[in-house]
Amino acid sequence: GVLLAEKRARGKGPGQEGRMLWLGVYYLLIAETVGCLLLISLGHMPLFIQRPIRKAITNLHIPKSQEVGVAIIVVLIALFAESVRKGLKHSHVHTDDFKDKLLHDIKRLRNERNSYIAFGCLFLFLVCSQVWILIKRGIRAEDEREALERKHGVLLKQVKNNSDQAGLVEVAKGLKEAGG
């Protein structure tokens, strides 16, 4: 008993890896929340802030980002399923000992908390990825619109030059007829 308590105090007890995993998932949830709020608020920022962020987004190319995203989703689904399974395992206690009932309740509540964290993390990951995709599409559409506007401006200038030249040709014909 004393050896186990000493190992736990040093952070080397049983279940420490699981605690570190859930701590990492919790930090991922916080990071996703902040990232999602920043991405959503991007549309309400002034243009002098939006331009450098847009440039950074268009220049950002993460290799194998889809594979990493799918791996994160699979891990979060597995963590959610595992925490729900463990929570259900501790939901029906068949003992009369008060201490054992409390221990089962603690384990059940911990696993329910973990399932909420995993599901929230999964949901925010999907929201953040969809917001990211929408931002990239919006930037691409805006760039295409600007290119079309530039092309339209060039074509308008050509049409104006052609009509000015046609007018000059008519003036020259008129001068030729009058002088001729």
GROMACS .gro file of C-alpha atoms in nm:
model
  180
    1GLY     CA    1   0.000   0.000   0.000
    2VAL     CA    2   0.279   0.244   0.089
    3LEU     CA    3   0.474   0.166  -0.229
    4LEU     CA    4   0.166   0.233  -0.444
    5ALA     CA    5   0.104   0.565  -0.265
    6GLU     CA    6   0.466   0.667  -0.322
    7LYS     CA    7   0.445   0.581  -0.693
    8ARG     CA    8   0.124   0.782  -0.727
    9ALA     CA    9   0.285   1.077  -0.551
   10ARG     CA   10   0.571   1.067  -0.804
   11GLY     CA   11   0.326   1.039  -1.093
   12LYS     CA   12   0.417   0.682  -1.181
   13GLY     CA   13   0.113   0.502  -1.044
   14PRO     CA   14  -0.134   0.291  -1.237
   15GLY     CA   15  -0.360   0.484  -1.469
   16GLN     CA   16  -0.120   0.778  -1.501
   17GLU     CA   17  -0.101   0.732  -1.879
   18GLY     CA   18  -0.481   0.750  -1.900
   19ARG     CA   19  -0.485   1.068  -1.696
   20MET     CA   20  -0.224   1.224  -1.923
   21LEU     CA   21  -0.426   1.122  -2.230
   22TRP     CA   22  -0.743   1.284  -2.094
   23LEU     CA   23  -0.548   1.591  -1.990
   24GLY     CA   24  -0.423   1.617  -2.349
   25VAL     CA   25  -0.779   1.578  -2.482
   26TYR     CA   26  -0.894   1.849  -2.240
   27TYR     CA   27  -0.623   2.086  -2.362
   28LEU     CA   28  -0.717   2.002  -2.722
   29LEU     CA   29  -1.076   2.098  -2.636
   30ILE     CA   30  -0.961   2.434  -2.499
   31ALA     CA   31  -0.736   2.497  -2.801
   32GLU     CA   32  -1.020   2.407  -3.039
   33THR     CA   33  -1.259   2.639  -2.857
   34VAL     CA   34  -1.017   2.931  -2.883
   35GLY     CA   35  -0.932   2.848  -3.247
   36CYS     CA   36  -1.298   2.818  -3.342
   37LEU     CA   37  -1.380   3.151  -3.180
   38LEU     CA   38  -1.089   3.316  -3.361
   39LEU     CA   39  -1.188   3.170  -3.697
   40ILE     CA   40  -1.550   3.275  -3.652
   41SER     CA   41  -1.451   3.625  -3.542
   42LEU     CA   42  -1.223   3.664  -3.847
   43GLY     CA   43  -1.516   3.792  -4.053
   44HIS     CA   44  -1.580   4.074  -3.807
   45MET     CA   45  -1.222   4.198  -3.792
   46PRO     CA   46  -1.106   4.514  -3.973
   47LEU     CA   47  -0.948   4.470  -4.316
   48PHE     CA   48  -0.596   4.563  -4.201
   49ILE     CA   49  -0.611   4.264  -3.965
   50GLN     CA   50  -0.788   4.034  -4.212
   51ARG     CA   51  -0.539   4.080  -4.497
   52PRO     CA   52  -0.231   3.934  -4.323
   53ILE     CA   53  -0.439   3.651  -4.178
   54ARG     CA   54  -0.586   3.574  -4.522
   55LYS     CA   55  -0.238   3.575  -4.673
   56ALA     CA   56  -0.115   3.337  -4.402
   57ILE     CA   57  -0.414   3.106  -4.455
   58THR     CA   58  -0.364   3.091  -4.831
   59ASN     CA   59   0.010   3.025  -4.792
   60LEU     CA   60  -0.040   2.758  -4.523
   61HIS     CA   61  -0.013   2.409  -4.668
   62ILE     CA   62   0.008   2.130  -4.411
   63PRO     CA   63   0.124   1.801  -4.562
   64LYS     CA   64  -0.094   1.502  -4.478
   65SER     CA   65  -0.345   1.726  -4.298
   66GLN     CA   66  -0.641   1.514  -4.408
   67GLU     CA   67  -0.483   1.196  -4.275
   68VAL     CA   68  -0.402   1.365  -3.945
   69GLY     CA   69  -0.758   1.502  -3.923
   70VAL     CA   70  -0.908   1.159  -3.985
   71ALA     CA   71  -0.674   1.006  -3.725
   72ILE     CA   72  -0.781   1.267  -3.468
   73ILE     CA   73  -1.148   1.199  -3.541
   74VAL     CA   74  -1.099   0.821  -3.509
   75VAL     CA   75  -0.910   0.861  -3.179
   76LEU     CA   76  -1.177   1.093  -3.037
   77ILE     CA   77  -1.457   0.853  -3.139
   78ALA     CA   78  -1.267   0.565  -2.977
   79LEU     CA   79  -1.211   0.767  -2.658
   80PHE     CA   80  -1.577   0.862  -2.647
   81ALA     CA   81  -1.691   0.502  -2.695
   82GLU     CA   82  -1.446   0.374  -2.434
   83SER     CA   83  -1.552   0.629  -2.173
   84VAL     CA   84  -1.920   0.554  -2.233
   85ARG     CA   85  -1.850   0.180  -2.203
   86LYS     CA   86  -1.660   0.228  -1.877
   87GLY     CA   87  -1.931   0.460  -1.744
   88LEU     CA   88  -2.197   0.199  -1.814
   89LYS     CA   89  -1.984  -0.067  -1.646
   90HIS     CA   90  -1.988   0.131  -1.320
   91SER     CA   91  -2.354   0.236  -1.337
   92HIS     CA   92  -2.492  -0.083  -1.176
   93VAL     CA   93  -2.330  -0.149  -0.842
   94HIS     CA   94  -2.413  -0.475  -0.666
   95THR     CA   95  -2.264  -0.415  -0.325
   96ASP     CA   96  -2.388  -0.300   0.013
   97ASP     CA   97  -2.062  -0.139   0.119
   98PHE     CA   98  -2.096   0.240   0.121
   99LYS     CA   99  -1.730   0.294   0.032
  100ASP     CA  100  -1.757   0.063  -0.272
  101LYS     CA  101  -2.069   0.246  -0.390
  102LEU     CA  102  -1.887   0.578  -0.363
  103LEU     CA  103  -1.588   0.442  -0.555
  104HIS     CA  104  -1.816   0.315  -0.832
  105ASP     CA  105  -1.996   0.650  -0.841
  106ILE     CA  106  -1.663   0.832  -0.869
  107LYS     CA  107  -1.553   0.607  -1.155
  108ARG     CA  108  -1.889   0.644  -1.330
  109LEU     CA  109  -1.885   1.023  -1.296
  110ARG     CA  110  -1.523   1.042  -1.415
  111ASN     CA  111  -1.607   0.840  -1.725
  112GLU     CA  112  -1.918   1.048  -1.792
  113ARG     CA  113  -1.705   1.362  -1.768
  114ASN     CA  114  -1.452   1.208  -2.007
  115SER     CA  115  -1.727   1.119  -2.253
  116TYR     CA  116  -1.853   1.479  -2.247
  117ILE     CA  117  -1.501   1.608  -2.301
  118ALA     CA  118  -1.437   1.363  -2.588
  119PHE     CA  119  -1.768   1.442  -2.758
  120GLY     CA  120  -1.719   1.816  -2.714
  121CYS     CA  121  -1.368   1.788  -2.855
  122LEU     CA  122  -1.494   1.585  -3.152
  123PHE     CA  123  -1.776   1.831  -3.218
  124LEU     CA  124  -1.548   2.135  -3.199
  125PHE     CA  125  -1.290   1.965  -3.419
  126LEU     CA  126  -1.555   1.910  -3.686
  127VAL     CA  127  -1.683   2.268  -3.650
  128CYS     CA  128  -1.331   2.413  -3.671
  129SER     CA  129  -1.245   2.205  -3.976
  130GLN     CA  130  -1.566   2.310  -4.154
  131VAL     CA  131  -1.509   2.678  -4.067
  132TRP     CA  132  -1.152   2.644  -4.197
  133ILE     CA  133  -1.278   2.492  -4.523
  134LEU     CA  134  -1.537   2.768  -4.561
  135ILE     CA  135  -1.275   3.037  -4.503
  136LYS     CA  136  -1.043   2.879  -4.762
  137ARG     CA  137  -1.332   2.859  -5.014
  138GLY     CA  138  -1.432   3.218  -4.942
  139ILE     CA  139  -1.077   3.341  -4.995
  140ARG     CA  140  -1.050   3.144  -5.320
  141ALA     CA  141  -1.386   3.280  -5.444
  142GLU     CA  142  -1.285   3.635  -5.356
  143ASP     CA  143  -0.954   3.597  -5.539
  144GLU     CA  144  -1.136   3.460  -5.844
  145ARG     CA  145  -1.382   3.752  -5.831
  146GLU     CA  146  -1.096   4.002  -5.815
  147ALA     CA  147  -0.929   3.835  -6.114
  148LEU     CA  148  -1.255   3.849  -6.310
  149GLU     CA  149  -1.299   4.216  -6.221
  150ARG     CA  150  -0.946   4.292  -6.346
  151LYS     CA  151  -1.016   4.102  -6.669
  152HIS     CA  152  -1.347   4.287  -6.707
  153GLY     CA  153  -1.167   4.622  -6.659
  154VAL     CA  154  -0.915   4.532  -6.930
  155LEU     CA  155  -1.193   4.428  -7.168
  156LEU     CA  156  -1.383   4.754  -7.100
  157LYS     CA  157  -1.068   4.953  -7.184
  158GLN     CA  158  -1.028   4.756  -7.508
  159VAL     CA  159  -1.390   4.822  -7.603
  160LYS     CA  160  -1.347   5.193  -7.525
  161ASN     CA  161  -1.027   5.210  -7.730
  162ASN     CA  162  -1.197   5.029  -8.021
  163SER     CA  163  -1.493   5.268  -8.011
  164ASP     CA  164  -1.258   5.569  -7.989
  165GLN     CA  165  -1.065   5.437  -8.290
  166ALA     CA  166  -1.389   5.382  -8.481
  167GLY     CA  167  -1.486   5.741  -8.403
  168LEU     CA  168  -1.149   5.863  -8.530
  169VAL     CA  169  -1.192   5.662  -8.849
  170GLU     CA  170  -1.533   5.825  -8.904
  171VAL     CA  171  -1.382   6.171  -8.839
  172ALA     CA  172  -1.103   6.095  -9.085
  173LYS     CA  173  -1.358   5.983  -9.346
  174GLY     CA  174  -1.556   6.301  -9.286
  175LEU     CA  175  -1.244   6.516  -9.325
  176LYS     CA  176  -1.148   6.328  -9.639
  177GLU     CA  177  -1.491   6.379  -9.791
  178ALA     CA  178  -1.497   6.746  -9.693
  179GLY     CA  179  -1.145   6.808  -9.826
  180GLY     CA  180  -1.180   6.588 -10.124
   0.00000   0.00000   0.00000
